[in-house]
Coordinates of C-alpha atoms in Angstrom, one line a residue:
M1038 CA -15.5 -16.7 -18.0
S1039 CA -15.4 -13.6 -15.7
L1040 CA -13.4 -13.4 -12.5
D1041 CA -16.5 -13.5 -10.4
M1042 CA -17.8 -16.6 -12.2
N1043 CA -14.4 -18.3 -11.8
I1044 CA -14.4 -17.6 -8.1
D1045 CA -18.0 -18.7 -7.7
A1046 CA -17.2 -22.0 -9.5
L1047 CA -14.5 -22.7 -6.9
R1048 CA -17.1 -22.9 -4.1
S1049 CA -18.8 -25.9 -5.7
M1050 CA -15.6 -27.8 -6.6
N1051 CA -14.7 -31.0 -4.7
A1052 CA -11.2 -31.7 -3.5
A1053 CA -10.1 -33.5 -6.7
E1054 CA -11.4 -30.7 -8.9
L1055 CA -9.6 -28.1 -6.7
R1056 CA -6.3 -30.0 -7.1
N1057 CA -6.7 -30.1 -10.9
T1058 CA -7.5 -26.4 -10.9
W1059 CA -4.5 -25.7 -8.6
R1060 CA -2.2 -27.5 -11.0
S1061 CA -3.7 -25.6 -14.0
I1062 CA -3.7 -22.1 -12.4
M1063 CA -0.6 -22.3 -10.3
K1064 CA 1.5 -24.4 -12.7
D1065 CA 2.8 -26.3 -9.6
V1066 CA 2.1 -29.5 -7.7
D1067 CA -0.9 -29.2 -5.4
P1068 CA 0.0 -28.8 -1.7
D1069 CA -1.4 -30.8 1.1
I1070 CA -3.8 -28.1 2.4
S1071 CA -7.5 -28.1 3.2
P1072 CA -9.9 -27.4 0.3
S1073 CA -11.0 -24.1 1.8
L1074 CA -7.4 -22.8 1.9
M1075 CA -6.9 -24.1 -1.6
R1076 CA -10.0 -22.1 -2.7
Y1077 CA -8.6 -18.9 -1.1
A1078 CA -5.2 -19.4 -2.7
I1079 CA -6.7 -20.1 -6.2
A1080 CA -9.1 -17.1 -5.9
Q1081 CA -6.2 -14.9 -4.9
R1082 CA -4.1 -16.0 -7.9
L1083 CA -7.1 -15.4 -10.2
Q1084 CA -7.5 -11.9 -8.8
E1085 CA -3.8 -11.2 -9.2
K1086 CA -3.9 -12.2 -12.8
Q1087 CA -6.9 -9.9 -13.4
H1088 CA -5.8 -6.9 -11.2
G1089 CA -2.1 -7.4 -10.6
R1090 CA -0.1 -8.2 -7.5
L1091 CA 0.5 -5.9 -4.5
S1092 CA 3.6 -3.9 -4.7
P1093 CA 6.7 -5.1 -2.8
T1094 CA 6.2 -2.1 -0.5
H1095 CA 2.7 -3.1 0.4
M1096 CA 3.8 -6.7 0.9
R1097 CA 6.6 -5.7 3.3
R1098 CA 4.0 -3.6 5.2
I1099 CA 1.6 -6.5 5.4
N1100 CA 4.4 -8.8 6.6
R1101 CA 5.5 -6.3 9.3
L1102 CA 1.9 -6.0 10.5
Q1103 CA 1.5 -9.7 10.5
K1104 CA 4.7 -10.2 12.5
Q1105 CA 3.6 -7.5 14.9
L1106 CA 0.2 -9.2 15.4
I1107 CA 1.9 -12.5 16.1
D1108 CA 4.6 -11.1 18.4
K1109 CA 2.5 -8.6 20.4
G1110 CA -1.1 -9.8 19.8
T1111 CA -2.1 -6.4 18.5
I1112 CA -1.3 -3.9 15.8
E1113 CA -0.2 -0.4 16.8
P1114 CA -1.9 2.5 14.8
A1115 CA 0.3 4.2 12.2
R1116 CA 2.2 7.2 13.4
S1117 CA 1.2 9.7 10.7
V1118 CA 1.5 13.5 10.5
Q1119 CA -1.6 15.5 10.2
L1120 CA -1.1 18.7 8.3
M1121 CA -3.5 21.5 9.3
P1122 CA -5.1 23.5 6.5
G1123 CA -3.3 26.8 6.1
T1124 CA 0.1 25.3 6.9
Q1125 CA 2.8 26.4 4.4
L1126 CA 5.5 24.0 3.4
L1127 CA 8.8 25.4 2.1
R1128 CA 11.5 23.7 0.2
K1129 CA 14.5 25.2 -1.5
W1130 CA 15.4 23.4 -4.8
G1131 CA 17.5 24.6 -7.7
G1132 CA 18.0 28.0 -6.0
V1133 CA 14.3 28.6 -5.8
T1134 CA 12.1 28.4 -2.7
H1135 CA 9.0 26.5 -3.4
V1136 CA 5.9 27.2 -1.2
V1137 CA 3.0 24.8 -0.9
L1138 CA -0.2 25.7 0.9
V1139 CA -2.1 22.9 2.7
L1140 CA -5.8 23.0 2.0
D1141 CA -8.6 20.9 3.5
N1142 CA -8.3 18.0 1.0
A1143 CA -5.6 19.1 -1.3
F1144 CA -2.4 21.2 -1.7
E1145 CA -1.9 24.4 -3.7
Y1146 CA 1.4 25.1 -5.5
R1147 CA 1.9 28.1 -7.8
G1148 CA -1.9 28.7 -8.1
K1149 CA -2.7 25.1 -9.0
R1150 CA -4.3 22.4 -6.8
Y1151 CA -2.7 19.0 -6.4
S1152 CA -4.1 15.9 -4.6
S1153 CA -0.7 14.9 -3.2
L1154 CA 2.7 16.2 -2.2
T1155 CA 4.3 13.6 -4.4
Q1156 CA 2.8 15.2 -7.5
I1157 CA 4.2 18.6 -6.5
A1158 CA 7.7 17.1 -5.7
E1159 CA 7.7 15.5 -9.2
S1160 CA 6.6 18.8 -10.7
V1161 CA 9.5 20.6 -9.0
T1162 CA 12.2 18.0 -9.6
G1163 CA 11.1 16.4 -12.8
A1164 CA 11.7 13.0 -11.1
H1165 CA 9.8 10.7 -8.9
W1166 CA 10.1 11.7 -5.2
S1167 CA 8.2 10.9 -2.1
G1168 CA 6.4 14.2 -1.5
P1169 CA 6.5 14.0 2.3
R1170 CA 10.2 13.1 2.2
F1171 CA 10.9 15.9 -0.3
F1172 CA 9.2 18.5 2.0
G1173 CA 10.9 17.1 5.1
I1174 CA 7.7 15.8 6.8
R1175 CA 8.5 13.1 9.3
K1176 CA 6.3 10.6 11.2
R1177 CA 5.6 11.3 14.8
S1178 CA 8.1 9.7 17.2
K1179 CA 7.1 6.9 19.5
R1180 CA 8.9 8.7 22.3
P1181 CA 6.8 10.9 24.6
L1182 CA 7.6 14.6 24.8
Q1183 CA 9.8 15.5 27.7
D1184 CA 9.7 18.7 29.7
G1185 CA 13.1 20.4 29.4

């Protein structure tokens, strides 16, 4: 049965059927939760089996956002850096200065287009690197600029 069909079948299950399905899918005792929450949890597990789980990094991010929402009642927008087309990024590595040109929706390095800085960093180093970290790009500070 396909994932969609399995999830659709959950909608028509009564509480007893959901508990049996829980034990079968989760390999655990069914918890004392509402049938609707049980449906969501079983559907999530079915999706994880089909598509895989979120990475630990994404789970930490979700948990931080959840905590922020509970504590502050709102979620602050991400502080990201916007690179303007035409910007050149320089990084000295292995005695060679590597130059990357920022394009509208890509990056150019040694005449070749890349969709991410991480791909370029891996090309330069031969190892996995965060592209923004490799090129020294930092998130914007929360502090306002001060006149000096």
